[in-house]
Amino acid sequence: MYKEIEEGVNLFNEQDFFAAHDFFENLWINADNSDRLFYQGIVQISVGGYHLLNENYRGAHSQFSKGTTKLKNYVPAYKGVELKFLIQKIEKIISKLEFYFLDKNVEIKIAEFPKVEKIQNLLKGD
């Protein structure tokens, strides 16, 4: 994984989504064109996680949808971060939120929130 994003990934994986958002937003603002959508997508996924924690399900759905759309430009991986499975897991949460909008009895669990995986961890089987 690229050192410049490791702290943000750790914040994200600890579900400190507000701090992860701030971290990645700073990288996004200063990024060159090839990295901008990647960072913006990670910012939006982080904001979606923050909204999900605070039970703002409409906000979570909106940010997750925007973020996954941007991250799809970088599949399967970028900057040492696995994206294909992360996007698939976020899309499952999006689907669950859509069912929740139809039937408020659907349970939304933050424990199901995916972590950002480093490519080397996946290759080692960690």
PDB file of C-alpha atoms in Angstrom:
ATOM      1  CA  MET A   1       0.000   0.000   0.000  1.00  0.00           C
ATOM      2  CA  TYR A   2       1.171   3.471  -0.729  1.00  0.00           C
ATOM      3  CA  LYS A   3       2.410   5.139   2.469  1.00  0.00           C
ATOM      4  CA  GLU A   4       0.505   8.370   1.795  1.00  0.00           C
ATOM      5  CA  ILE A   5      -2.856   6.630   2.246  1.00  0.00           C
ATOM      6  CA  GLU A   6      -2.069   4.117   4.999  1.00  0.00           C
ATOM      7  CA  GLU A   7      -3.227   6.377   7.851  1.00  0.00           C
ATOM      8  CA  GLY A   8      -6.538   7.052   6.100  1.00  0.00           C
ATOM      9  CA  VAL A   9      -7.091   3.351   5.451  1.00  0.00           C
ATOM     10  CA  ASN A  10      -6.460   2.602   9.134  1.00  0.00           C
ATOM     11  CA  LEU A  11      -8.959   5.282  10.190  1.00  0.00           C
ATOM     12  CA  PHE A  12     -11.518   3.880   7.752  1.00  0.00           C
ATOM     13  CA  ASN A  13     -11.002   0.319   8.986  1.00  0.00           C
ATOM     14  CA  GLU A  14     -11.423   1.488  12.593  1.00  0.00           C
ATOM     15  CA  GLN A  15     -14.762   2.993  11.465  1.00  0.00           C
ATOM     16  CA  ASP A  16     -13.533   6.490  12.305  1.00  0.00           C
ATOM     17  CA  PHE A  17     -15.216   7.662   9.139  1.00  0.00           C
ATOM     18  CA  PHE A  18     -15.190  11.367   9.964  1.00  0.00           C
ATOM     19  CA  ALA A  19     -11.402  11.372  10.417  1.00  0.00           C
ATOM     20  CA  ALA A  20     -10.954   9.156   7.337  1.00  0.00           C
ATOM     21  CA  HIS A  21     -13.045  11.636   5.348  1.00  0.00           C
ATOM     22  CA  ASP A  22     -10.852  14.533   6.485  1.00  0.00           C
ATOM     23  CA  PHE A  23      -7.674  12.607   5.690  1.00  0.00           C
ATOM     24  CA  PHE A  24      -8.710  11.567   2.183  1.00  0.00           C
ATOM     25  CA  GLU A  25     -10.287  14.940   1.429  1.00  0.00           C
ATOM     26  CA  ASN A  26      -6.916  16.592   1.989  1.00  0.00           C
ATOM     27  CA  LEU A  27      -5.317  14.156  -0.480  1.00  0.00           C
ATOM     28  CA  TRP A  28      -8.162  14.718  -2.951  1.00  0.00           C
ATOM     29  CA  ILE A  29      -7.767  18.510  -2.877  1.00  0.00           C
ATOM     30  CA  ASN A  30      -4.044  18.202  -3.619  1.00  0.00           C
ATOM     31  CA  ALA A  31      -4.223  15.256  -6.045  1.00  0.00           C
ATOM     32  CA  ASP A  32      -3.285  15.261  -9.693  1.00  0.00           C
ATOM     33  CA  ASN A  33      -5.968  14.408 -12.236  1.00  0.00           C
ATOM     34  CA  SER A  34      -5.214  10.669 -12.333  1.00  0.00           C
ATOM     35  CA  ASP A  35      -5.861  10.310  -8.575  1.00  0.00           C
ATOM     36  CA  ARG A  36      -8.730  12.749  -8.044  1.00  0.00           C
ATOM     37  CA  LEU A  37     -11.665  10.411  -8.658  1.00  0.00           C
ATOM     38  CA  PHE A  38     -10.033   7.707  -6.526  1.00  0.00           C
ATOM     39  CA  TYR A  39      -9.701  10.026  -3.539  1.00  0.00           C
ATOM     40  CA  GLN A  40     -13.123  11.563  -4.083  1.00  0.00           C
ATOM     41  CA  GLY A  41     -14.645   8.062  -4.196  1.00  0.00           C
ATOM     42  CA  ILE A  42     -12.931   7.086  -0.935  1.00  0.00           C
ATOM     43  CA  VAL A  43     -14.095  10.367   0.639  1.00  0.00           C
ATOM     44  CA  GLN A  44     -17.676   9.598  -0.391  1.00  0.00           C
ATOM     45  CA  ILE A  45     -17.509   6.009   0.909  1.00  0.00           C
ATOM     46  CA  SER A  46     -16.151   7.400   4.212  1.00  0.00           C
ATOM     47  CA  VAL A  47     -18.989   9.934   4.411  1.00  0.00           C
ATOM     48  CA  GLY A  48     -21.432   7.123   3.621  1.00  0.00           C
ATOM     49  CA  GLY A  49     -20.017   5.128   6.532  1.00  0.00           C
ATOM     50  CA  TYR A  50     -20.398   8.146   8.808  1.00  0.00           C
ATOM     51  CA  HIS A  51     -24.026   8.569   7.742  1.00  0.00           C
ATOM     52  CA  LEU A  52     -24.665   4.856   8.241  1.00  0.00           C
ATOM     53  CA  LEU A  53     -23.281   5.001  11.804  1.00  0.00           C
ATOM     54  CA  ASN A  54     -25.612   7.923  12.506  1.00  0.00           C
ATOM     55  CA  GLU A  55     -28.603   6.176  10.908  1.00  0.00           C
ATOM     56  CA  ASN A  56     -28.876   8.750   8.129  1.00  0.00           C
ATOM     57  CA  TYR A  57     -29.680   6.034   5.619  1.00  0.00           C
ATOM     58  CA  ARG A  58     -30.609   8.354   2.746  1.00  0.00           C
ATOM     59  CA  GLY A  59     -27.294  10.174   3.101  1.00  0.00           C
ATOM     60  CA  ALA A  60     -25.436   6.859   3.320  1.00  0.00           C
ATOM     61  CA  HIS A  61     -27.147   5.545   0.189  1.00  0.00           C
ATOM     62  CA  SER A  62     -26.361   8.713  -1.754  1.00  0.00           C
ATOM     63  CA  GLN A  63     -22.696   8.838  -0.781  1.00  0.00           C
ATOM     64  CA  PHE A  64     -22.118   5.102  -1.254  1.00  0.00           C
ATOM     65  CA  SER A  65     -23.673   5.282  -4.729  1.00  0.00           C
ATOM     66  CA  LYS A  66     -21.534   8.243  -5.763  1.00  0.00           C
ATOM     67  CA  GLY A  67     -18.370   6.761  -4.263  1.00  0.00           C
ATOM     68  CA  THR A  68     -18.698   3.318  -5.834  1.00  0.00           C
ATOM     69  CA  THR A  69     -19.342   4.886  -9.240  1.00  0.00           C
ATOM     70  CA  LYS A  70     -16.053   6.778  -8.995  1.00  0.00           C
ATOM     71  CA  LEU A  71     -14.050   3.851  -7.606  1.00  0.00           C
ATOM     72  CA  LYS A  72     -15.140   1.588 -10.470  1.00  0.00           C
ATOM     73  CA  ASN A  73     -12.718   3.579 -12.638  1.00  0.00           C
ATOM     74  CA  TYR A  74      -9.839   2.029 -10.643  1.00  0.00           C
ATOM     75  CA  VAL A  75     -10.888  -1.644 -10.404  1.00  0.00           C
ATOM     76  CA  PRO A  76      -9.470  -4.119  -9.568  1.00  0.00           C
ATOM     77  CA  ALA A  77      -6.962  -2.228  -7.397  1.00  0.00           C
ATOM     78  CA  TYR A  78      -5.273   1.129  -7.060  1.00  0.00           C
ATOM     79  CA  LYS A  79      -2.447   2.405  -4.873  1.00  0.00           C
ATOM     80  CA  GLY A  80      -2.174  -1.039  -3.274  1.00  0.00           C
ATOM     81  CA  VAL A  81      -5.839  -1.060  -2.242  1.00  0.00           C
ATOM     82  CA  GLU A  82      -8.187  -3.819  -3.405  1.00  0.00           C
ATOM     83  CA  LEU A  83     -11.306  -2.195  -4.854  1.00  0.00           C
ATOM     84  CA  LYS A  84     -13.323  -4.866  -6.659  1.00  0.00           C
ATOM     85  CA  PHE A  85     -14.508  -6.644  -3.505  1.00  0.00           C
ATOM     86  CA  LEU A  86     -14.841  -3.394  -1.538  1.00  0.00           C
ATOM     87  CA  ILE A  87     -17.217  -2.070  -4.195  1.00  0.00           C
ATOM     88  CA  GLN A  88     -19.181  -5.336  -4.206  1.00  0.00           C
ATOM     89  CA  LYS A  89     -19.574  -5.179  -0.415  1.00  0.00           C
ATOM     90  CA  ILE A  90     -20.653  -1.531  -0.489  1.00  0.00           C
ATOM     91  CA  GLU A  91     -23.148  -2.356  -3.244  1.00  0.00           C
ATOM     92  CA  LYS A  92     -24.657  -5.026  -0.947  1.00  0.00           C
ATOM     93  CA  ILE A  93     -25.132  -2.333   1.694  1.00  0.00           C
ATOM     94  CA  ILE A  94     -26.724  -0.085  -0.960  1.00  0.00           C
ATOM     95  CA  SER A  95     -29.152  -2.914  -1.814  1.00  0.00           C
ATOM     96  CA  LYS A  96     -29.935  -3.465   1.851  1.00  0.00           C
ATOM     97  CA  LEU A  97     -30.631   0.257   2.248  1.00  0.00           C
ATOM     98  CA  GLU A  98     -32.973   0.159  -0.749  1.00  0.00           C
ATOM     99  CA  PHE A  99     -34.888  -2.709   0.884  1.00  0.00           C
ATOM    100  CA  TYR A 100     -34.971  -0.678   4.116  1.00  0.00           C
ATOM    101  CA  PHE A 101     -36.559   2.249   2.247  1.00  0.00           C
ATOM    102  CA  LEU A 102     -39.323  -0.142   1.139  1.00  0.00           C
ATOM    103  CA  ASP A 103     -39.667  -2.003   4.444  1.00  0.00           C
ATOM    104  CA  LYS A 104     -38.404  -0.371   7.630  1.00  0.00           C
ATOM    105  CA  ASN A 105     -38.170  -3.820   9.274  1.00  0.00           C
ATOM    106  CA  VAL A 106     -34.932  -4.595   7.406  1.00  0.00           C
ATOM    107  CA  GLU A 107     -32.054  -4.442   9.896  1.00  0.00           C
ATOM    108  CA  ILE A 108     -28.942  -2.437   9.003  1.00  0.00           C
ATOM    109  CA  LYS A 109     -25.847  -3.580  10.918  1.00  0.00           C
ATOM    110  CA  ILE A 110     -22.615  -1.587  10.959  1.00  0.00           C
ATOM    111  CA  ALA A 111     -20.719  -4.775  11.868  1.00  0.00           C
ATOM    112  CA  GLU A 112     -21.228  -5.742   8.220  1.00  0.00           C
ATOM    113  CA  PHE A 113     -19.254  -2.727   7.040  1.00  0.00           C
ATOM    114  CA  PRO A 114     -16.304  -3.809   4.891  1.00  0.00           C
ATOM    115  CA  LYS A 115     -12.696  -2.953   5.527  1.00  0.00           C
ATOM    116  CA  VAL A 116     -10.276  -1.633   2.961  1.00  0.00           C
ATOM    117  CA  GLU A 117      -7.948  -4.515   2.123  1.00  0.00           C
ATOM    118  CA  LYS A 118      -4.337  -4.120   1.118  1.00  0.00           C
ATOM    119  CA  ILE A 119      -3.360  -6.079  -1.986  1.00  0.00           C
ATOM    120  CA  GLN A 120      -0.422  -7.768  -0.230  1.00  0.00           C
ATOM    121  CA  ASN A 121      -2.747  -9.078   2.516  1.00  0.00           C
ATOM    122  CA  LEU A 122      -4.988 -10.701  -0.062  1.00  0.00           C
ATOM    123  CA  LEU A 123      -2.031 -12.298  -1.825  1.00  0.00           C
ATOM    124  CA  LYS A 124      -0.722 -13.716   1.478  1.00  0.00           C
ATOM    125  CA  GLY A 125      -4.160 -14.947   2.473  1.00  0.00           C
ATOM    126  CA  ASP A 126      -4.296 -12.707   5.585  1.00  0.00           C
TER     127      ASP A 126
END
